[in-house]
């Protein structure tokens, strides 16, 4: 079945890079997403990558996709305290319909 | 300003009571979704609607009901049959168009439901 897995916690120092990892199971996924959730708020779309790409960069964010290993990562350069949040990885499975599968989220702690 | 709004921000339910959560979008999106979020867990799909007057059950539809009478609105009713309704409820929408990221979902700010 479809599944998305992420580690639950990550702690980094301010100014360092953060790398949040995700694995997924559906090899036919078309789009893979990263969302950010701040406390008590909805999910904010950060970026997405189409499955025929292996890298996407957007300012401080770099997404790497290893389709062979079904591994997705989000790198945040120069991490700031405002980056502290929960980051969700999600895949749009190519099984028809509009189902998007979300991971449990990685809570990023940024220490000043 | 285009976006998705959810109301109320906090909602309290008494035992045996039905409550309705509002979700409105002015993005002209065809597809709308309701998710439930519990602490330490990912989002679980309750219901989704691809078009007006049509909706489908998600993974945890029991104890919930929805309607889609207007494109802009997708209210969720939490019925008394839902025995553990305390959670954070998120509404989302997408254009519904396949390809070009058209199935990318955009989220509202959420409603926290608490049982008294």
Coordinates of N, CA and C in Angstrom, one line a residue:
Chain A
X1 N 0.8 -1.2 0.0 CA 0.0 0.0 0.0 C 0.8 1.2 0.0
X2 N 0.2 2.4 0.0 CA 0.9 3.6 -0.1 C 1.3 4.1 1.3
X3 N 2.5 4.5 1.5 CA 3.0 5.0 2.8 C 4.1 6.0 2.7
X4 N 4.1 7.0 3.6 CA 5.1 8.0 3.6 C 5.7 8.0 5.0
X5 N 7.0 7.9 5.1 CA 7.7 7.9 6.4 C 8.7 9.0 6.6
X6 N 8.7 9.6 7.8 CA 9.6 10.7 8.1 C 10.0 10.4 9.6
X7 N 11.2 10.9 9.9 CA 11.6 10.9 11.3 C 10.8 12.0 12.0
X8 N 10.6 11.8 13.3 CA 9.7 12.7 14.0 C 10.3 14.0 14.5
X9 N 11.6 14.0 14.7 CA 12.3 15.2 15.3 C 13.6 15.5 14.6
X10 N 14.0 16.8 14.6 CA 15.3 17.2 14.1 C 15.6 18.5 14.9
X11 N 16.8 18.6 15.4 CA 17.3 19.7 16.1 C 18.6 20.3 15.4
X12 N 18.6 21.6 15.1 CA 19.8 22.2 14.5 C 20.1 23.5 15.2
X13 N 21.3 24.0 15.0 CA 21.6 25.3 15.5 C 21.3 26.4 14.5
X14 N 21.0 27.5 14.9 CA 20.7 28.6 14.0 C 21.9 28.9 13.1
X15 N 21.7 29.0 11.8 CA 22.7 29.3 10.9 C 23.2 28.0 10.2
X16 N 23.0 26.8 10.8 CA 23.3 25.6 10.2 C 22.3 25.2 9.1
X17 N 22.7 24.2 8.3 CA 21.7 23.6 7.4 C 20.9 22.5 8.0
X18 N 19.6 22.4 7.7 CA 18.7 21.4 8.1 C 18.4 20.5 6.9
X19 N 18.4 19.2 7.2 CA 18.0 18.2 6.1 C 17.0 17.3 6.7
X20 N 15.8 17.4 6.1 CA 14.7 16.6 6.5 C 14.4 15.5 5.5
X21 N 14.4 14.3 5.9 CA 14.3 13.2 5.0 C 12.9 12.5 5.0
X22 N 12.6 11.9 3.9 CA 11.3 11.2 3.7 C 11.5 10.0 2.8
X23 N 10.8 9.0 3.1 CA 10.7 7.8 2.1 C 9.3 7.5 1.8
X24 N 9.0 7.1 0.6 CA 7.7 6.8 0.2 C 7.7 5.5 -0.5
X25 N 6.5 4.9 -0.7 CA 6.5 3.5 -1.2 C 5.9 3.4 -2.7
X26 N 5.1 4.4 -3.1 CA 4.5 4.3 -4.4 C 5.4 4.8 -5.5
X27 N 5.9 3.8 -6.2 CA 6.9 4.2 -7.3 C 6.2 5.0 -8.4
X28 N 4.9 4.9 -8.5 CA 4.2 5.7 -9.6 C 3.8 7.1 -9.2
X29 N 4.3 7.6 -8.0 CA 4.0 8.9 -7.6 C 4.3 9.9 -8.7
X30 N 3.4 10.9 -8.9 CA 3.7 11.9 -9.9 C 4.3 13.2 -9.3
X31 N 3.7 13.6 -8.1 CA 4.2 14.8 -7.5 C 4.6 14.5 -6.0
X32 N 5.6 15.1 -5.5 CA 6.0 15.0 -4.1 C 6.1 16.4 -3.5
X33 N 5.6 16.6 -2.3 CA 5.4 17.9 -1.8 C 6.1 18.0 -0.4
X34 N 6.4 19.3 -0.1 CA 6.8 19.6 1.3 C 5.9 20.8 1.7
X35 N 5.3 20.5 2.9 CA 4.5 21.5 3.6 C 5.1 21.9 4.9
X36 N 4.8 23.1 5.3 CA 5.3 23.6 6.7 C 4.0 23.9 7.5
X37 N 4.0 23.5 8.8 CA 2.9 23.8 9.7 C 3.5 24.5 10.9
X38 N 3.1 25.7 11.2 CA 3.4 26.4 12.4 C 2.4 26.1 13.5
X39 N 2.7 26.3 14.7 CA 1.7 25.9 15.8 C 0.3 26.5 15.6
X40 N -0.7 25.6 15.7 CA -2.1 26.1 15.6 C -2.5 26.6 14.2
X41 N -1.7 26.3 13.2 CA -2.0 26.9 11.9 C -2.2 25.7 10.9
X42 N -2.7 26.1 9.7 CA -2.9 25.1 8.6 C -1.5 24.8 8.0
X43 N -1.5 24.0 6.9 CA -0.3 23.6 6.2 C 0.0 24.6 5.1
X44 N 1.2 25.1 5.1 CA 1.6 26.0 4.0 C 2.5 25.3 3.0
X45 N 2.1 25.3 1.7 CA 2.9 24.6 0.7 C 4.2 25.3 0.6
X46 N 5.3 24.6 0.7 CA 6.7 25.2 0.6 C 7.1 25.0 -0.9
X47 N 7.0 23.8 -1.4 CA 7.5 23.5 -2.7 C 7.0 22.1 -3.1
X48 N 7.1 21.8 -4.4 CA 6.8 20.5 -4.8 C 7.7 20.1 -6.0
X49 N 7.9 18.9 -6.2 CA 8.8 18.4 -7.3 C 8.0 17.3 -8.1
X50 N 8.2 17.4 -9.4 CA 7.6 16.4 -10.3 C 8.5 15.2 -10.3
X51 N 7.9 14.1 -10.5 CA 8.7 12.8 -10.3 C 9.8 12.6 -11.4
X52 N 9.8 13.4 -12.5 CA 10.8 13.2 -13.5 C 12.0 14.2 -13.2
X53 N 12.0 14.9 -12.1 CA 13.1 15.8 -11.7 C 13.9 15.1 -10.6
X54 N 15.1 15.5 -10.5 CA 15.9 15.0 -9.3 C 16.3 16.1 -8.3
X55 N 16.1 17.3 -8.7 CA 16.5 18.4 -7.8 C 15.6 19.7 -8.2
X56 N 15.3 20.4 -7.1 CA 14.6 21.7 -7.3 C 15.1 22.6 -6.2
X57 N 15.5 23.8 -6.6 CA 16.0 24.8 -5.7 C 15.2 26.0 -5.7
X58 N 14.9 26.6 -4.5 CA 14.1 27.8 -4.4 C 14.6 28.5 -3.2
X59 N 15.4 29.5 -3.4 CA 16.0 30.4 -2.4 C 16.8 29.5 -1.4
X60 N 16.3 29.4 -0.1 CA 17.1 28.6 0.8 C 16.7 27.2 0.8
X61 N 15.7 26.8 0.0 CA 15.2 25.4 0.0 C 15.8 24.7 -1.2
X62 N 16.2 23.4 -0.9 CA 16.6 22.5 -2.0 C 16.0 21.2 -1.7
X63 N 15.3 20.7 -2.8 CA 14.6 19.4 -2.7 C 15.4 18.5 -3.6
X64 N 15.7 17.3 -3.0 CA 16.4 16.2 -3.8 C 15.5 15.0 -3.8
X65 N 15.4 14.4 -5.0 CA 14.6 13.2 -5.2 C 15.4 12.1 -5.8
X66 N 15.5 11.0 -5.0 CA 16.1 9.8 -5.5 C 15.0 8.8 -5.8
X67 N 14.6 8.7 -7.1 CA 13.4 7.9 -7.4 C 13.7 6.4 -7.2
X68 N 15.0 6.1 -7.5 CA 15.3 4.6 -7.4 C 15.1 4.2 -5.9
X69 N 15.5 5.0 -5.0 CA 15.4 4.6 -3.6 C 14.1 5.1 -2.9
X70 N 13.3 5.8 -3.7 CA 12.1 6.4 -3.2 C 12.4 7.3 -2.0
X71 N 13.3 8.2 -2.1 CA 13.8 9.0 -1.0 C 13.7 10.5 -1.5
X72 N 13.1 11.3 -0.6 CA 13.0 12.7 -0.8 C 13.6 13.5 0.3
X73 N 14.3 14.5 0.1 CA 14.8 15.3 1.2 C 14.6 16.8 0.9
X74 N 14.5 17.5 2.0 CA 14.4 19.0 2.0 C 15.5 19.6 2.8
X75 N 16.3 20.4 2.1 CA 17.5 21.0 2.8 C 17.1 22.5 3.0
X76 N 17.2 23.0 4.2 CA 17.0 24.4 4.5 C 18.4 25.0 4.8
X77 N 18.9 25.9 4.0 CA 20.2 26.5 4.2 C 20.0 27.7 5.2
X78 N 21.1 27.9 6.0 CA 21.1 29.0 7.0 C 19.8 29.0 7.8
X79 N 19.5 27.9 8.5 CA 18.3 27.8 9.2 C 18.1 28.9 10.3
X80 N 16.9 29.4 10.3 CA 16.6 30.5 11.3 C 15.6 30.0 12.3
X81 N 15.4 30.7 13.4 CA 14.5 30.3 14.4 C 13.0 30.3 13.9
X82 N 12.8 31.2 12.9 CA 11.5 31.2 12.3 C 11.2 30.0 11.4
X83 N 12.2 29.1 11.2 CA 12.0 27.9 10.5 C 11.5 26.8 11.4
X84 N 11.5 27.0 12.7 CA 10.9 26.0 13.7 C 9.5 25.8 13.4
X85 N 9.2 24.5 13.1 CA 7.8 24.1 12.6 C 7.8 22.6 12.4
X86 N 6.6 22.1 12.0 CA 6.5 20.7 11.6 C 6.5 20.7 10.0
X87 N 7.3 19.8 9.5 CA 7.4 19.8 8.0 C 6.9 18.4 7.6
X88 N 5.9 18.5 6.7 CA 5.2 17.3 6.1 C 5.7 17.0 4.7
X89 N 6.0 15.8 4.5 CA 6.3 15.3 3.2 C 5.0 14.6 2.7
X90 N 4.7 14.7 1.4 CA 3.4 14.1 0.9 C 3.7 13.7 -0.5
X91 N 3.0 12.6 -1.0 CA 3.1 12.2 -2.3 C 1.7 12.1 -2.9
X92 N 1.6 12.5 -4.2 CA 0.4 12.3 -5.0 C 0.5 11.0 -5.7
X93 N -0.2 10.0 -5.2 CA -0.1 8.7 -5.8 C -0.8 8.7 -7.1
X94 N -0.3 7.8 -8.0 CA -0.8 7.8 -9.4 C -1.8 6.6 -9.5
X95 N -2.7 6.5 -8.5 CA -3.6 5.4 -8.4 C -5.0 5.9 -8.9
X96 N -5.0 7.1 -9.4 CA -6.3 7.6 -9.8 C -7.0 8.4 -8.7
X97 N -7.9 9.2 -9.0 CA -8.6 10.0 -7.9 C -7.7 11.1 -7.5
X98 N -8.0 11.7 -6.3 CA -7.3 12.9 -5.9 C -6.6 12.6 -4.5
X99 N -6.1 11.5 -4.3 CA -5.6 11.1 -3.0 C -4.1 11.6 -2.9
X100 N -3.8 12.3 -1.8 CA -2.5 12.7 -1.5 C -2.2 12.0 -0.1
X101 N -1.0 11.4 0.0 CA -0.7 10.7 1.2 C 0.4 11.5 1.9
X102 N 0.1 11.8 3.2 CA 1.0 12.6 4.0 C 1.8 11.8 5.0
X103 N 3.0 12.2 5.3 CA 3.8 11.6 6.4 C 3.3 12.2 7.7
X104 N 3.9 11.7 8.8 CA 3.5 12.1 10.1 C 4.1 13.4 10.5
X105 N 5.0 13.9 9.7 CA 5.6 15.2 10.0 C 6.9 15.1 10.8
X106 N 7.8 16.0 10.5 CA 9.1 16.1 11.2 C 9.1 17.5 11.9
X107 N 9.3 17.4 13.3 CA 9.3 18.6 14.0 C 10.7 19.2 14.1
X108 N 10.9 20.3 13.5 CA 12.2 21.0 13.5 C 12.4 22.0 14.6
X109 N 13.4 21.7 15.4 CA 13.7 22.7 16.5 C 15.0 23.4 16.1
X110 N 15.0 24.8 16.2 CA 16.1 25.5 15.8 C 16.6 26.2 17.1
X111 N 17.8 25.9 17.5 CA 18.4 26.5 18.7 C 19.2 27.7 18.4
X112 N 18.9 28.8 19.1 CA 19.6 30.1 18.9 C 21.1 30.0 19.4
Chain B
X1 N -8.2 39.2 -2.1 CA -7.2 38.3 -1.5 C -7.8 36.9 -1.6
X2 N -7.2 36.0 -2.4 CA -7.7 34.6 -2.6 C -7.2 33.8 -1.5
X3 N -8.1 32.8 -1.1 CA -7.6 31.9 0.0 C -8.7 31.0 0.4
X4 N -8.4 30.2 1.5 CA -9.4 29.3 2.1 C -9.6 29.7 3.5
X5 N -10.8 29.9 3.9 CA -11.1 30.3 5.3 C -11.9 29.1 6.0
X6 N -11.6 29.0 7.3 CA -12.3 28.0 8.1 C -12.8 28.7 9.3
X7 N -14.0 28.3 9.7 CA -14.5 28.9 11.0 C -15.4 27.8 11.7
X8 N -15.5 27.9 13.0 CA -14.7 28.8 13.8 C -13.2 28.3 14.0
X9 N -12.4 29.1 14.7 CA -11.0 28.6 15.0 C -11.1 27.5 16.1
X10 N -12.0 27.7 17.1 CA -12.1 26.7 18.1 C -13.6 26.4 18.2
X11 N -13.9 25.1 18.4 CA -15.3 24.7 18.5 C -15.4 23.7 19.7
X12 N -16.5 23.9 20.5 CA -16.7 23.0 21.6 C -18.0 22.2 21.3
X13 N -17.9 20.9 21.6 CA -19.0 20.0 21.4 C -19.4 19.3 22.7
X14 N -20.7 19.3 22.9 CA -21.2 18.5 24.1 C -21.5 17.1 23.6
X15 N -21.6 16.2 24.6 CA -21.9 14.8 24.2 C -23.2 14.7 23.5
X16 N -23.3 13.9 22.4 CA -24.5 13.7 21.7 C -24.9 14.8 20.8
X17 N -24.0 15.8 20.6 CA -24.4 17.0 19.8 C -23.7 16.8 18.4
X18 N -24.4 17.3 17.4 CA -23.8 17.4 16.0 C -23.2 18.8 15.9
X19 N -22.0 19.0 15.3 CA -21.5 20.3 15.1 C -21.0 20.4 13.6
X20 N -21.1 21.6 13.1 CA -20.7 21.8 11.7 C -19.5 22.8 11.6
X21 N -18.5 22.3 10.8 CA -17.3 23.2 10.6 C -17.4 23.7 9.2
X22 N -17.1 25.0 9.1 CA -17.3 25.7 7.8 C -15.9 25.8 7.1
X23 N -16.0 25.6 5.8 CA -14.8 25.8 4.9 C -15.3 26.5 3.6
X24 N -14.7 27.7 3.3 CA -15.0 28.4 2.2 C -13.7 28.8 1.4
X25 N -13.8 28.7 0.1 CA -12.6 29.1 -0.7 C -13.1 30.0 -1.9
X26 N -12.2 31.0 -2.2 CA -12.5 31.9 -3.3 C -11.4 31.8 -4.4
X27 N -10.9 30.6 -4.5 CA -9.8 30.3 -5.4 C -10.3 29.7 -6.8
X28 N -11.6 29.5 -6.8 CA -12.2 28.9 -8.0 C -11.8 27.5 -8.2
X29 N -11.4 26.8 -7.1 CA -11.0 25.4 -7.2 C -12.2 24.5 -7.2
X30 N -12.0 23.4 -8.0 CA -13.1 22.4 -8.2 C -13.1 21.4 -7.0
X31 N -11.9 21.0 -6.6 CA -11.8 20.0 -5.6 C -11.6 20.5 -4.2
X32 N -12.2 19.9 -3.2 CA -12.1 20.3 -1.8 C -12.0 19.0 -1.0
X33 N -11.3 19.2 0.2 CA -11.0 18.0 1.0 C -11.1 18.4 2.5
X34 N -11.4 17.4 3.3 CA -11.4 17.5 4.8 C -10.4 16.5 5.3
X35 N -9.5 17.0 6.2 CA -8.6 16.1 6.9 C -8.7 16.2 8.4
X36 N -8.3 15.2 9.1 CA -8.3 15.2 10.6 C -6.8 15.0 10.9
X37 N -6.3 15.9 11.9 CA -5.0 15.8 12.4 C -5.0 15.5 13.9
X38 N -4.3 14.4 14.3 CA -4.2 14.1 15.7 C -2.7 14.3 16.0
X39 N -2.4 14.6 17.3 CA -1.0 14.8 17.7 C 0.0 13.7 17.3
X40 N 1.1 14.1 16.7 CA 2.1 13.1 16.3 C 1.7 12.2 15.1
X41 N 0.6 12.6 14.4 CA 0.2 11.8 13.3 C 0.1 12.6 12.1
X42 N 0.1 12.0 10.9 CA -0.1 12.7 9.7 C -1.5 13.0 9.5
X43 N -1.9 13.6 8.4 CA -3.2 13.9 8.1 C -4.0 12.7 7.5
X44 N -5.2 12.6 8.0 CA -6.1 11.5 7.5 C -7.3 12.1 6.8
X45 N -7.5 11.5 5.6 CA -8.6 12.1 4.8 C -10.0 11.6 5.2
X46 N -10.9 12.5 5.5 CA -12.2 12.2 5.9 C -13.2 12.1 4.7
X47 N -13.3 13.2 3.9 CA -14.1 13.2 2.7 C -13.4 14.1 1.7
X48 N -13.7 13.9 0.5 CA -13.3 14.9 -0.6 C -14.4 15.0 -1.6
X49 N -14.3 16.1 -2.3 CA -15.3 16.4 -3.4 C -14.5 16.9 -4.6
X50 N -14.8 16.3 -5.7 CA -14.1 16.7 -6.9 C -14.9 17.8 -7.7
X51 N -16.2 17.8 -7.4 CA -17.0 18.8 -8.2 C -18.3 19.0 -7.4
X52 N -19.0 20.1 -7.7 CA -20.2 20.4 -7.0 C -21.2 19.2 -7.0
X53 N -21.9 19.0 -5.9 CA -22.9 18.0 -5.8 C -22.4 16.5 -5.9
X54 N -21.1 16.4 -5.6 CA -20.5 15.1 -5.6 C -19.4 15.0 -4.5
X55 N -19.4 14.0 -3.8 CA -18.3 13.8 -2.8 C -18.1 12.3 -2.5
X56 N -16.9 12.0 -2.0 CA -16.5 10.7 -1.8 C -15.9 10.5 -0.4
X57 N -16.1 9.3 0.2 CA -15.6 9.0 1.5 C -14.0 8.9 1.4
X58 N -13.4 9.3 2.4 CA -11.9 9.1 2.5 C -11.7 7.9 3.4
X59 N -10.6 7.9 4.1 CA -10.2 6.8 4.9 C -10.9 6.6 6.3
X60 N -11.4 7.8 6.8 CA -12.0 7.7 8.1 C -13.4 8.5 8.1
X61 N -14.3 8.2 7.2 CA -15.5 8.9 7.0 C -16.6 8.6 8.1
X62 N -16.4 7.5 8.8 CA -17.5 7.2 9.8 C -17.7 8.2 10.9
X63 N -18.9 8.6 11.1 CA -19.2 9.6 12.1 C -19.2 11.1 11.6
X64 N -18.9 11.2 10.3 CA -18.8 12.5 9.6 C -19.8 12.6 8.4
X65 N -20.2 13.8 8.1 CA -21.0 14.0 6.9 C -20.6 15.3 6.2
X66 N -20.8 15.4 4.9 CA -20.4 16.6 4.2 C -21.5 16.9 3.2
X67 N -21.5 18.1 2.6 CA -22.3 18.5 1.5 C -21.5 19.4 0.6
X68 N -21.8 19.5 -0.7 CA -21.1 20.3 -1.6 C -22.2 20.9 -2.6
X69 N -22.9 21.9 -2.0 CA -24.0 22.5 -2.8 C -23.5 23.7 -3.6
X70 N -22.4 24.2 -3.2 CA -21.8 25.4 -3.9 C -20.3 25.1 -4.1
X71 N -19.7 25.6 -5.2 CA -18.3 25.4 -5.5 C -17.4 25.9 -4.4
X72 N -17.9 27.0 -3.8 CA -17.0 27.7 -2.8 C -17.0 27.1 -1.4
X73 N -18.0 26.2 -1.1 CA -18.2 25.8 0.2 C -18.3 24.3 0.4
X74 N -17.7 23.8 1.5 CA -17.6 22.3 1.7 C -17.7 22.1 3.2
X75 N -18.9 22.3 3.8 CA -19.0 22.1 5.3 C -18.9 20.7 5.7
X76 N -18.3 20.5 6.9 CA -18.2 19.2 7.5 C -19.0 19.1 8.8
X77 N -19.9 18.1 8.9 CA -20.6 17.9 10.2 C -20.0 16.7 10.9
X78 N -19.7 17.0 12.2 CA -19.2 15.9 13.0 C -20.4 15.5 13.8
X79 N -20.9 14.2 13.6 CA -22.1 13.8 14.2 C -21.8 13.1 15.6
X80 N -22.9 12.8 16.3 CA -22.7 12.2 17.6 C -22.2 10.8 17.5
X81 N -22.2 10.2 16.3 CA -21.7 8.9 16.1 C -20.2 8.9 16.1
X82 N -19.5 10.0 16.0 CA -18.1 10.1 16.0 C -17.7 10.1 17.5
X83 N -17.2 9.0 18.0 CA -16.9 8.9 19.5 C -15.7 9.6 20.0
X84 N -14.8 9.9 19.1 CA -13.5 10.5 19.5 C -13.3 11.7 18.6
X85 N -14.1 12.8 18.7 CA -13.9 13.9 17.7 C -12.9 14.9 18.0
X86 N -12.3 14.9 19.2 CA -11.3 15.9 19.5 C -10.1 15.8 18.6
X87 N -9.8 16.8 17.8 CA -8.8 16.8 16.8 C -8.7 18.2 16.2
X88 N -7.7 18.4 15.4 CA -7.6 19.6 14.5 C -8.0 19.2 13.1
X89 N -9.0 20.0 12.6 CA -9.6 19.7 11.3 C -9.1 20.7 10.3
X90 N -8.6 20.1 9.2 CA -8.1 21.0 8.1 C -8.8 20.8 6.8
X91 N -9.2 21.9 6.2 CA -9.8 21.9 4.9 C -8.8 22.3 3.9
X92 N -8.9 21.7 2.7 CA -8.0 22.0 1.6 C -8.7 22.1 0.3
X93 N -8.1 22.7 -0.7 CA -8.7 22.7 -2.0 C -7.6 22.6 -3.1
X94 N -8.0 22.2 -4.3 CA -7.1 22.2 -5.4 C -7.8 22.4 -6.7
X95 N -7.1 22.8 -7.8 CA -7.8 23.1 -9.0 C -8.5 21.8 -9.5
X96 N -7.9 20.7 -9.2 CA -8.5 19.4 -9.7 C -8.1 19.0 -11.1
X97 N -7.2 19.9 -11.7 CA -6.8 19.6 -13.0 C -5.5 18.7 -13.0
X98 N -5.5 17.6 -13.7 CA -4.4 16.7 -13.7 C -3.2 17.4 -14.3
X99 N -2.0 17.1 -13.8 CA -0.8 17.6 -14.4 C -0.5 19.1 -14.0
X100 N 0.7 19.5 -14.3 CA 1.1 20.9 -14.0 C 0.9 21.3 -12.6
X101 N 1.0 20.3 -11.7 CA 0.8 20.6 -10.2 C -0.6 21.0 -9.9
X102 N -1.6 20.7 -10.8 CA -3.0 21.1 -10.5 C -3.6 20.4 -9.4
X103 N -3.0 19.3 -9.0 CA -3.6 18.6 -7.8 C -3.0 19.0 -6.5
X104 N -2.1 20.0 -6.6 CA -1.5 20.5 -5.4 C -2.6 21.1 -4.5
X105 N -2.6 20.7 -3.2 CA -3.6 21.1 -2.3 C -3.1 22.3 -1.4
X106 N -4.0 23.2 -1.3 CA -3.8 24.4 -0.5 C -4.7 24.4 0.7
X107 N -4.2 24.7 1.9 CA -4.9 24.5 3.2 C -5.4 25.7 3.8
X108 N -6.6 25.6 4.5 CA -7.1 26.6 5.4 C -6.3 26.6 6.7
X109 N -6.7 27.5 7.6 CA -6.0 27.7 8.9 C -6.4 26.6 10.0
X110 N -7.5 25.9 9.7 CA -7.8 24.8 10.6 C -8.9 25.2 11.7
X111 N -9.6 24.2 12.2 CA -10.5 24.4 13.3 C -10.2 23.3 14.4
X112 N -10.0 23.8 15.6 CA -9.7 22.8 16.7 C -11.1 22.5 17.4
X113 N -11.4 21.2 17.4 CA -12.7 20.8 18.0 C -12.4 20.1 19.3
X114 N -13.0 20.5 20.3 CA -12.8 20.0 21.7 C -14.2 19.5 22.2
X115 N -14.2 18.4 23.0 CA -15.4 17.8 23.5 C -15.5 18.2 25.0
X116 N -16.6 18.8 25.4 CA -16.8 19.2 26.8 C -17.3 18.0 27.6

